[in-house]
C-alpha positions as a Markdown table, in Angstrom:
| # | Residue | x | y | z |
|---|---|---|---|---|
| 1 | Met | 0.0 | -0.1 | -0.1 |
| 2 | Pro | 1.4 | 3.5 | -1.0 |
| 3 | Ala | 2.2 | 5.8 | 2.0 |
| 4 | Pro | -0.8 | 8.1 | 2.8 |
| 5 | Val | -0.5 | 11.7 | 1.5 |
| 6 | Lys | -0.7 | 15.0 | 3.3 |
| 7 | Glu | -3.8 | 17.1 | 2.9 |
| 8 | Asn | -2.4 | 20.3 | 2.2 |
| 9 | Lys | -4.4 | 21.6 | -0.8 |
| 10 | Lys | -8.0 | 22.3 | -1.8 |
| 11 | Glu | -9.8 | 19.8 | -4.1 |
| 12 | His | -11.1 | 21.8 | -6.8 |
| 13 | Phe | -12.8 | 19.1 | -8.7 |
| 14 | Leu | -15.2 | 18.9 | -5.6 |
| 15 | Asp | -16.4 | 22.4 | -6.3 |
| 16 | Leu | -17.2 | 21.6 | -9.9 |
| 17 | Ala | -19.0 | 18.5 | -8.8 |
| 18 | Arg | -20.9 | 20.6 | -6.2 |
| 19 | Phe | -21.8 | 23.2 | -8.8 |
| 20 | Leu | -23.2 | 20.7 | -11.1 |
| 21 | Ala | -25.2 | 19.1 | -8.3 |
| 22 | Thr | -26.6 | 22.4 | -7.1 |
| 23 | Ile | -27.6 | 23.4 | -10.7 |
| 24 | Ser | -29.0 | 20.1 | -11.5 |
| 25 | Val | -31.1 | 19.7 | -8.5 |
| 26 | Phe | -32.4 | 23.2 | -8.8 |
| 27 | Cys | -33.4 | 22.7 | -12.6 |
| 28 | Ser | -34.9 | 19.4 | -11.7 |
| 29 | His | -37.5 | 21.0 | -9.6 |
| 30 | Ala | -38.0 | 24.4 | -11.0 |
| 31 | Val | -37.9 | 23.4 | -14.7 |
| 32 | Phe | -39.1 | 20.0 | -15.0 |
| 33 | Leu | -41.1 | 18.8 | -11.8 |
| 34 | Phe | -43.0 | 22.0 | -11.4 |
| 35 | Trp | -44.2 | 22.5 | -15.1 |
| 36 | Gly | -44.3 | 18.8 | -15.9 |
| 37 | Thr | -46.0 | 17.3 | -12.8 |
| 38 | Asn | -47.8 | 20.4 | -11.5 |
| 39 | Lys | -50.9 | 18.3 | -10.4 |
| 40 | Thr | -48.7 | 16.4 | -7.8 |
| 41 | Val | -47.0 | 19.6 | -6.7 |
| 42 | Gln | -50.6 | 21.2 | -6.1 |
| 43 | Asp | -51.6 | 18.1 | -4.0 |
| 44 | Leu | -48.5 | 18.1 | -1.9 |
| 45 | Phe | -47.8 | 21.6 | -1.4 |
| 46 | Met | -51.2 | 23.3 | -1.8 |
| 47 | Thr | -50.1 | 25.6 | -4.7 |
| 48 | Pro | -52.4 | 27.3 | -7.1 |
| 49 | Pro | -52.9 | 25.2 | -10.3 |
| 50 | Val | -50.6 | 26.0 | -13.3 |
| 51 | Asp | -51.9 | 24.9 | -16.8 |
| 52 | Tyr | -49.0 | 25.2 | -19.1 |
| 53 | Ala | -48.1 | 23.6 | -22.5 |
| 54 | Ser | -45.2 | 24.6 | -24.7 |
| 55 | Gly | -43.3 | 23.2 | -27.8 |
| 56 | Trp | -39.9 | 23.9 | -26.3 |
| 57 | Tyr | -40.8 | 22.3 | -23.0 |
| 58 | Asp | -42.1 | 19.1 | -24.8 |
| 59 | Ala | -38.9 | 19.0 | -27.1 |
| 60 | Leu | -36.7 | 19.2 | -23.9 |
| 61 | Asn | -38.7 | 16.5 | -22.1 |
| 62 | Arg | -38.2 | 14.4 | -25.2 |
| 63 | Phe | -34.4 | 14.9 | -25.2 |
| 64 | Met | -34.0 | 14.2 | -21.6 |
| 65 | Gly | -36.3 | 11.0 | -22.3 |
| 66 | Leu | -34.0 | 9.8 | -25.0 |
| 67 | Leu | -31.0 | 10.1 | -22.5 |
| 68 | Arg | -33.2 | 8.8 | -19.6 |
| 69 | Leu | -31.5 | 11.7 | -17.7 |
| 70 | Asn | -33.2 | 12.9 | -14.5 |
| 71 | Leu | -31.5 | 15.8 | -13.1 |
| 72 | Gly | -32.9 | 15.3 | -9.7 |
| 73 | Pro | -31.5 | 11.8 | -8.9 |
| 74 | Phe | -28.4 | 12.9 | -10.8 |
| 75 | Gly | -27.6 | 15.9 | -8.7 |
| 76 | Val | -28.3 | 14.2 | -5.4 |
| 77 | Ala | -26.0 | 11.6 | -6.3 |
| 78 | Leu | -23.1 | 14.0 | -6.9 |
| 79 | Phe | -24.1 | 15.3 | -3.3 |
| 80 | Phe | -23.8 | 11.9 | -2.0 |
| 81 | Leu | -20.4 | 11.3 | -3.6 |
| 82 | Ile | -19.0 | 14.6 | -2.4 |
| 83 | Ser | -20.2 | 13.9 | 1.1 |
| 84 | Gly | -18.5 | 10.5 | 1.0 |
| 85 | Phe | -15.2 | 11.9 | -0.1 |
| 86 | Leu | -15.0 | 14.5 | 2.6 |
| 87 | Phe | -16.0 | 12.3 | 5.4 |
| 88 | Leu | -12.9 | 10.6 | 6.5 |
| 89 | Pro | -10.7 | 13.7 | 6.0 |
| 90 | Ser | -13.1 | 15.6 | 8.1 |
| 91 | Phe | -13.4 | 12.8 | 10.8 |
| 92 | Asp | -9.6 | 12.2 | 11.0 |
| 93 | Arg | -8.9 | 15.5 | 12.3 |
| 94 | Thr | -10.2 | 14.6 | 15.8 |
| 95 | Arg | -11.6 | 11.0 | 15.5 |
| 96 | Lys | -13.7 | 11.8 | 18.3 |
| 97 | Pro | -17.4 | 10.6 | 17.6 |
| 98 | Ile | -19.2 | 13.0 | 19.8 |
| 99 | Pro | -17.6 | 16.3 | 19.0 |
| 100 | Phe | -17.5 | 15.4 | 15.4 |
| 101 | Leu | -21.2 | 14.7 | 15.3 |
| 102 | Ile | -22.1 | 17.9 | 17.3 |
| 103 | Lys | -20.1 | 19.8 | 14.7 |
| 104 | Lys | -21.8 | 18.2 | 11.8 |
| 105 | Ala | -25.2 | 18.6 | 13.6 |
| 106 | Val | -24.7 | 22.5 | 14.2 |
| 107 | Lys | -23.9 | 22.7 | 10.5 |
| 108 | Leu | -26.7 | 20.9 | 9.2 |
| 109 | Tyr | -29.8 | 21.7 | 11.5 |
| 110 | Pro | -29.8 | 25.4 | 11.8 |
| 111 | Val | -29.5 | 26.0 | 8.2 |
| 112 | Tyr | -32.1 | 23.2 | 7.4 |
| 113 | Trp | -34.6 | 24.6 | 10.0 |
| 114 | Cys | -34.3 | 28.1 | 8.6 |
| 115 | Gly | -35.3 | 26.7 | 5.2 |
| 116 | Leu | -38.1 | 24.5 | 6.6 |
| 117 | Ile | -39.7 | 27.4 | 8.4 |
| 118 | Leu | -39.6 | 29.7 | 5.3 |
| 119 | Thr | -41.1 | 26.8 | 3.4 |
| 120 | Leu | -44.1 | 26.2 | 6.0 |
| 121 | Leu | -44.7 | 30.0 | 5.9 |
| 122 | Leu | -45.0 | 30.4 | 2.2 |
| 123 | Met | -47.0 | 27.2 | 1.9 |
| 124 | Tyr | -49.4 | 28.4 | 4.7 |
| 125 | Phe | -49.9 | 31.9 | 3.7 |
| 126 | Phe | -49.9 | 31.4 | 0.0 |
| 127 | Lys | -51.7 | 28.2 | -0.5 |
| 128 | Asp | -54.5 | 27.8 | -3.0 |
| 129 | Asp | -57.8 | 29.3 | -1.9 |
| 130 | Gly | -60.0 | 26.9 | 0.0 |
| 131 | Arg | -57.4 | 24.5 | 0.7 |
| 132 | His | -56.7 | 23.3 | 4.1 |
| 133 | Phe | -53.0 | 22.9 | 5.4 |
| 134 | Ile | -52.7 | 19.2 | 5.1 |
| 135 | Tyr | -49.5 | 18.7 | 7.3 |
| 136 | Ser | -49.9 | 18.2 | 11.0 |
| 137 | Gly | -47.4 | 19.3 | 13.9 |
| 138 | Lys | -46.3 | 15.6 | 14.2 |
| 139 | Asp | -45.4 | 15.7 | 10.4 |
| 140 | Ile | -43.4 | 18.8 | 10.8 |
| 141 | Leu | -41.6 | 17.7 | 13.8 |
| 142 | Gly | -40.8 | 14.4 | 12.1 |
| 143 | Thr | -39.5 | 16.2 | 9.1 |
| 144 | Ala | -37.5 | 18.8 | 11.2 |
| 145 | Ser | -35.8 | 15.9 | 13.2 |
| 146 | Leu | -34.3 | 14.3 | 10.1 |
| 147 | Phe | -35.1 | 10.9 | 11.8 |
| 148 | Arg | -38.6 | 10.7 | 10.1 |
| 149 | Pro | -38.2 | 7.2 | 8.7 |
| 150 | Leu | -37.2 | 5.9 | 12.0 |
| 151 | Ala | -40.1 | 7.4 | 13.7 |
| 152 | Thr | -42.8 | 6.1 | 11.3 |
| 153 | Ser | -42.5 | 5.3 | 7.5 |
| 154 | Ser | -45.9 | 6.7 | 6.9 |
| 155 | Ser | -44.9 | 10.2 | 8.1 |
| 156 | Pro | -44.6 | 12.4 | 4.9 |
| 157 | Ser | -41.8 | 14.8 | 4.0 |
| 158 | Val | -43.3 | 18.1 | 4.4 |
| 159 | Asp | -40.8 | 19.8 | 2.1 |
| 160 | Gly | -40.0 | 16.9 | -0.1 |
| 161 | Ile | -36.2 | 17.3 | 0.2 |
| 162 | Ser | -35.6 | 16.2 | 3.6 |
| 163 | Trp | -35.1 | 12.5 | 2.6 |
| 164 | Tyr | -31.4 | 13.5 | 1.4 |
| 165 | Leu | -30.4 | 14.8 | 4.7 |
| 166 | Glu | -31.9 | 12.0 | 6.4 |
| 167 | Cys | -29.9 | 9.6 | 4.6 |
| 168 | Leu | -26.8 | 11.8 | 5.3 |
| 169 | Val | -27.4 | 11.8 | 9.0 |
| 170 | Phe | -27.9 | 8.1 | 9.2 |
| 171 | Phe | -24.7 | 7.8 | 7.3 |
| 172 | Leu | -22.7 | 10.1 | 9.5 |
| 173 | Ile | -23.6 | 8.4 | 12.7 |
| 174 | Ala | -23.2 | 4.8 | 11.4 |
| 175 | Ala | -19.7 | 5.7 | 9.8 |
| 176 | Thr | -18.6 | 7.7 | 12.7 |
| 177 | Phe | -18.9 | 5.1 | 15.3 |
| 178 | Phe | -17.7 | 2.4 | 13.1 |
| 179 | Ala | -14.8 | 4.4 | 11.9 |
| 180 | Lys | -13.7 | 5.0 | 15.5 |
| 181 | Tyr | -12.9 | 1.5 | 16.2 |
| 182 | Phe | -12.5 | 0.2 | 12.7 |
| 183 | Pro | -10.7 | 2.9 | 10.7 |
| 184 | Leu | -12.2 | 2.9 | 7.1 |
| 185 | Glu | -8.8 | 3.8 | 5.6 |
| 186 | Lys | -8.0 | 0.1 | 5.9 |
| 187 | Phe | -9.4 | -2.0 | 2.9 |
| 188 | Glu | -10.8 | -4.8 | 5.1 |
| 189 | Asn | -12.7 | -2.5 | 7.4 |
| 190 | Phe | -14.1 | -0.7 | 4.5 |
| 191 | Ile | -15.4 | -4.1 | 3.1 |
| 192 | Leu | -17.0 | -4.9 | 6.6 |
| 193 | Phe | -18.7 | -1.7 | 6.9 |
| 194 | Ser | -20.1 | -1.9 | 3.3 |
| 195 | Ala | -21.6 | -5.3 | 4.4 |
| 196 | Val | -22.8 | -3.9 | 7.7 |
| 197 | Leu | -24.5 | -1.1 | 5.9 |
| 198 | Cys | -25.9 | -3.3 | 3.3 |
| 199 | Phe | -27.4 | -5.5 | 6.2 |
| 200 | Leu | -28.9 | -2.5 | 8.1 |
| 201 | Thr | -30.6 | -1.2 | 5.0 |
| 202 | Arg | -32.3 | -4.5 | 4.4 |
| 203 | Leu | -34.0 | -4.4 | 7.7 |
| 204 | His | -37.5 | -3.0 | 7.6 |
| 205 | Ile | -36.9 | 0.1 | 9.7 |
| 206 | Phe | -33.8 | 1.0 | 7.9 |
| 207 | Asn | -34.9 | 0.3 | 4.4 |
| 208 | Phe | -35.3 | 3.8 | 3.3 |
| 209 | Tyr | -31.5 | 4.5 | 3.7 |
| 210 | Phe | -30.1 | 2.1 | 1.0 |
| 211 | Tyr | -28.9 | 5.4 | -0.5 |
| 212 | Thr | -26.2 | 5.5 | 2.1 |
| 213 | Ile | -24.4 | 2.6 | 0.4 |
| 214 | Tyr | -23.9 | 4.9 | -2.4 |
| 215 | Ile | -21.9 | 7.4 | -0.3 |
| 216 | Leu | -19.2 | 4.6 | 0.2 |
| 217 | Trp | -18.1 | 5.5 | -3.6 |
| 218 | Gly | -17.0 | 8.9 | -2.2 |
| 219 | Val | -15.2 | 7.1 | 0.6 |
| 220 | Cys | -13.4 | 4.9 | -2.0 |
| 221 | Phe | -12.2 | 8.0 | -4.0 |
| 222 | Ser | -11.1 | 9.6 | -0.8 |
| 223 | Asn | -8.9 | 6.6 | 0.2 |
| 224 | Leu | -7.6 | 6.5 | -3.4 |
| 225 | Arg | -6.8 | 10.2 | -3.3 |
| 226 | Arg | -5.0 | 10.0 | 0.1 |
| 227 | Gly | -3.0 | 7.0 | -0.5 |
| 228 | Phe | -4.7 | 4.4 | 1.8 |
| 229 | Phe | -6.1 | 2.5 | -1.2 |
| 230 | Ser | -4.0 | 1.1 | -4.0 |
| 231 | Phe | -5.7 | 1.2 | -7.5 |
| 232 | Lys | -6.3 | -2.6 | -7.2 |
| 233 | Gln | -8.0 | -2.1 | -3.7 |
| 234 | Phe | -10.0 | 1.0 | -4.9 |
| 235 | Thr | -11.3 | -1.1 | -7.8 |
| 236 | Ala | -12.4 | -4.0 | -5.4 |
| 237 | Ala | -13.9 | -1.8 | -2.9 |
| 238 | Ala | -15.9 | 0.1 | -5.7 |
| 239 | Ala | -17.1 | -3.3 | -7.1 |
| 240 | Val | -18.3 | -4.4 | -3.7 |
| 241 | Thr | -20.0 | -1.4 | -3.1 |
| 242 | Ala | -21.7 | -1.5 | -6.6 |
| 243 | Met | -22.9 | -5.1 | -5.7 |
| 244 | Phe | -24.5 | -4.2 | -2.4 |
| 245 | Phe | -26.1 | -0.9 | -4.1 |
| 246 | Tyr | -27.5 | -2.9 | -6.9 |
| 247 | Phe | -28.7 | -5.5 | -4.5 |
| 248 | Asn | -30.9 | -2.8 | -2.9 |
| 249 | Ile | -32.0 | -1.0 | -6.0 |
| 250 | Arg | -32.1 | -3.4 | -8.9 |
| 251 | Gly | -35.7 | -3.0 | -9.5 |
| 252 | Asn | -35.5 | 0.8 | -10.3 |
| 253 | Gln | -33.5 | 1.0 | -13.6 |
| 254 | Glu | -34.0 | 4.7 | -14.1 |
| 255 | Leu | -32.5 | 5.6 | -10.5 |
| 256 | Leu | -29.6 | 3.1 | -11.3 |
| 257 | Leu | -28.9 | 4.8 | -14.7 |
| 258 | Asn | -28.9 | 8.4 | -13.2 |
| 259 | Tyr | -26.7 | 7.3 | -10.2 |
| 260 | Gly | -24.5 | 5.7 | -12.8 |
| 261 | Tyr | -24.3 | 9.0 | -14.8 |
| 262 | Ala | -23.3 | 10.8 | -11.6 |
| 263 | Leu | -20.6 | 8.3 | -10.8 |
| 264 | Gly | -19.2 | 8.6 | -14.2 |
| 265 | Ile | -19.0 | 12.6 | -14.1 |
| 266 | Phe | -17.4 | 12.3 | -10.6 |
| 267 | Ser | -14.8 | 9.9 | -12.0 |
| 268 | Leu | -14.2 | 12.2 | -14.8 |
| 269 | Leu | -13.7 | 15.2 | -12.7 |
| 270 | Tyr | -11.5 | 13.2 | -10.3 |
| 271 | Tyr | -9.4 | 11.9 | -13.2 |
| 272 | Phe | -8.9 | 15.4 | -14.6 |
| 273 | Lys | -8.6 | 17.2 | -11.2 |
| 274 | Asn | -5.2 | 18.7 | -11.9 |
| 275 | Lys | -5.8 | 20.1 | -15.4 |
| 276 | Glu | -5.4 | 23.6 | -15.8 |
| 277 | Phe | -8.8 | 24.3 | -17.4 |
| 278 | Phe | -10.7 | 22.6 | -14.6 |
| 279 | Leu | -8.6 | 24.4 | -11.9 |
| 280 | Arg | -9.4 | 27.8 | -13.6 |
| 281 | Leu | -13.1 | 27.0 | -14.1 |
| 282 | Ser | -13.2 | 26.0 | -10.4 |
| 283 | Glu | -12.0 | 29.5 | -9.5 |
| 284 | Thr | -14.7 | 31.4 | -11.5 |
| 285 | Lys | -17.0 | 33.8 | -9.7 |
| 286 | Ile | -20.1 | 31.9 | -10.5 |
| 287 | Val | -18.7 | 28.5 | -9.5 |
| 288 | Lys | -17.4 | 29.9 | -6.1 |
| 289 | Thr | -20.5 | 31.6 | -5.5 |
| 290 | Ile | -22.9 | 28.7 | -6.0 |
| 291 | Cys | -20.5 | 26.3 | -4.0 |
| 292 | Ala | -20.6 | 28.7 | -1.1 |
| 293 | Leu | -24.5 | 28.7 | -1.3 |
| 294 | Ser | -25.1 | 25.2 | -2.1 |
| 295 | Tyr | -26.5 | 23.9 | 1.0 |
| 296 | Pro | -28.8 | 27.0 | 1.7 |
| 297 | Ile | -29.9 | 26.8 | -2.0 |
| 298 | Tyr | -30.8 | 23.2 | -1.4 |
| 299 | Val | -33.0 | 23.9 | 1.6 |
| 300 | Val | -34.9 | 26.8 | 0.2 |
| 301 | His | -35.2 | 26.3 | -3.5 |
| 302 | Gly | -37.9 | 23.5 | -3.7 |
| 303 | Val | -41.3 | 24.1 | -2.3 |
| 304 | Gly | -40.5 | 27.6 | -1.8 |
| 305 | Gly | -39.8 | 28.1 | -5.5 |
| 306 | Tyr | -43.0 | 26.1 | -6.4 |
| 307 | Val | -45.1 | 28.5 | -4.3 |
| 308 | Ile | -43.5 | 31.7 | -5.8 |
| 309 | Met | -43.8 | 30.4 | -9.3 |
| 310 | Ala | -47.3 | 29.1 | -8.9 |
| 311 | Asn | -48.6 | 32.5 | -7.6 |
| 312 | Leu | -46.6 | 34.4 | -10.2 |
| 313 | Tyr | -48.1 | 32.5 | -13.2 |
| 314 | Pro | -51.6 | 33.8 | -12.9 |
| 315 | Leu | -50.3 | 37.4 | -13.0 |
| 316 | Thr | -47.6 | 37.0 | -15.6 |
| 317 | Arg | -48.5 | 34.1 | -17.9 |
| 318 | Asn | -44.9 | 34.0 | -18.7 |
| 319 | Trp | -42.9 | 30.9 | -17.7 |
| 320 | Phe | -39.5 | 32.8 | -17.8 |
| 321 | Leu | -40.7 | 35.6 | -15.4 |
| 322 | Cys | -42.0 | 32.7 | -13.0 |
| 323 | Leu | -38.7 | 30.9 | -13.3 |
| 324 | Met | -36.9 | 34.3 | -12.5 |
| 325 | Gly | -39.2 | 34.8 | -9.6 |
| 326 | Gly | -38.0 | 31.3 | -8.2 |
| 327 | Val | -34.4 | 32.0 | -9.0 |
| 328 | Leu | -34.8 | 35.4 | -7.2 |
| 329 | Trp | -36.3 | 34.0 | -4.1 |
| 330 | Thr | -33.6 | 31.3 | -4.0 |
| 331 | Gly | -30.8 | 33.5 | -4.4 |
| 332 | Ile | -31.9 | 36.0 | -1.9 |
| 333 | Thr | -32.9 | 33.7 | 0.9 |
| 334 | Ala | -29.9 | 31.4 | 0.4 |
| 335 | Thr | -27.6 | 34.4 | 0.8 |
| 336 | Ile | -29.1 | 35.6 | 4.0 |
| 337 | Ile | -29.1 | 32.1 | 5.3 |
| 338 | His | -25.6 | 31.4 | 4.2 |
| 339 | Tyr | -24.3 | 34.8 | 5.9 |
| 340 | Phe | -26.2 | 35.0 | 9.1 |
| 341 | Val | -26.9 | 31.3 | 9.9 |
| 342 | Glu | -24.4 | 29.2 | 8.1 |
| 343 | Lys | -21.4 | 31.5 | 8.8 |
| 344 | Lys | -22.2 | 33.5 | 11.8 |
| 345 | Phe | -24.6 | 31.5 | 14.0 |
| 346 | Ser | -23.2 | 27.9 | 13.2 |
| 347 | Ser | -19.7 | 29.1 | 14.0 |
| 348 | Phe | -20.6 | 31.0 | 17.1 |
| 349 | Leu | -22.5 | 27.9 | 18.3 |
| 350 | Ile | -19.6 | 25.6 | 17.5 |
| 351 | Lys | -17.2 | 27.6 | 19.5 |
| 352 | Lys | -19.6 | 27.6 | 22.4 |
| 353 | Leu | -20.1 | 23.8 | 22.4 |
| 354 | Leu | -16.6 | 22.5 | 21.6 |
| 355 | Ser | -13.3 | 22.9 | 23.0 |
| 356 | Pro | -10.8 | 24.7 | 20.9 |
| 357 | Ala | -9.0 | 21.2 | 20.4 |
| 358 | Asp | -12.4 | 19.7 | 19.0 |
| 359 | Asn | -13.1 | 22.9 | 17.0 |
| 360 | Arg | -10.4 | 22.4 | 14.2 |
| 361 | Lys | -11.7 | 22.9 | 10.9 |
| 362 | Gly | -13.5 | 19.7 | 9.6 |
């Protein structure tokens, strides 16, 4: 096995992957789901009806259908890979499960709760006339906890986006305590954890979390990058991960294909990570801005964008103005949350809750 490398530089290819993931998820909701499945949006989020038909939209849908490309699963899969890649370098700075999980919780929950509150306010005050607010306090608390599938499988996701964070929280908890005693930098421990994760996701109460197996590909790339896996070990670990993931999701061909697309793009970005073109591209203003706002964008863009667009459409009858309204809402609220919550409040809370030794960047 090669000697581990020192982590002394920024991984620019992750910024490009994060940029693609953020844009893909936003476009999936604001361009495709909102216009193409508006009846479902109305039923779940109480928005006014939007009756829209367009030649360009039909042509775009046909093109995406030929590729069988769904930007939602594609973007989320990239986010999963990024999370997996960053997990071990972050955890290895302390290797203390409780401080590490506290820090992750402080980074995840306040931002998410802000997005959820804004979403609920928009849904409540701008719902279609005559519609009752269909979500109970129990539904809201279950979604806000990010442990909804463990509480009850029948509890709905109020905002439609919590499932990704629920999978991430489950992975962080399981991987953190496992890695404390069985370092995932070791090939045999990685294979063992893959098997454990596959077993857990096959249990009825954990079946929603099979997506977490996909995160392990990101861990594979991280171990290869840092020199803990040889290329042969990387290939073997990736193959085992593929087997377990396919075992859980083999019935969903569309999801398999789009998660495969994401893995392919991530692999290409990793392979060309030191190319000058990609290094320069990752340093452009738009990429850096979208990357900095990626998490706040994720938590505010979905239902909030639906409500804004659905209420604008009767006034404008113009899809582009509606879309720009959604973009404006997302950009402004994400920037405010990023600056005041993600940067200011979360940093303040981390300093208060953790000792200086446990508060190293991670």
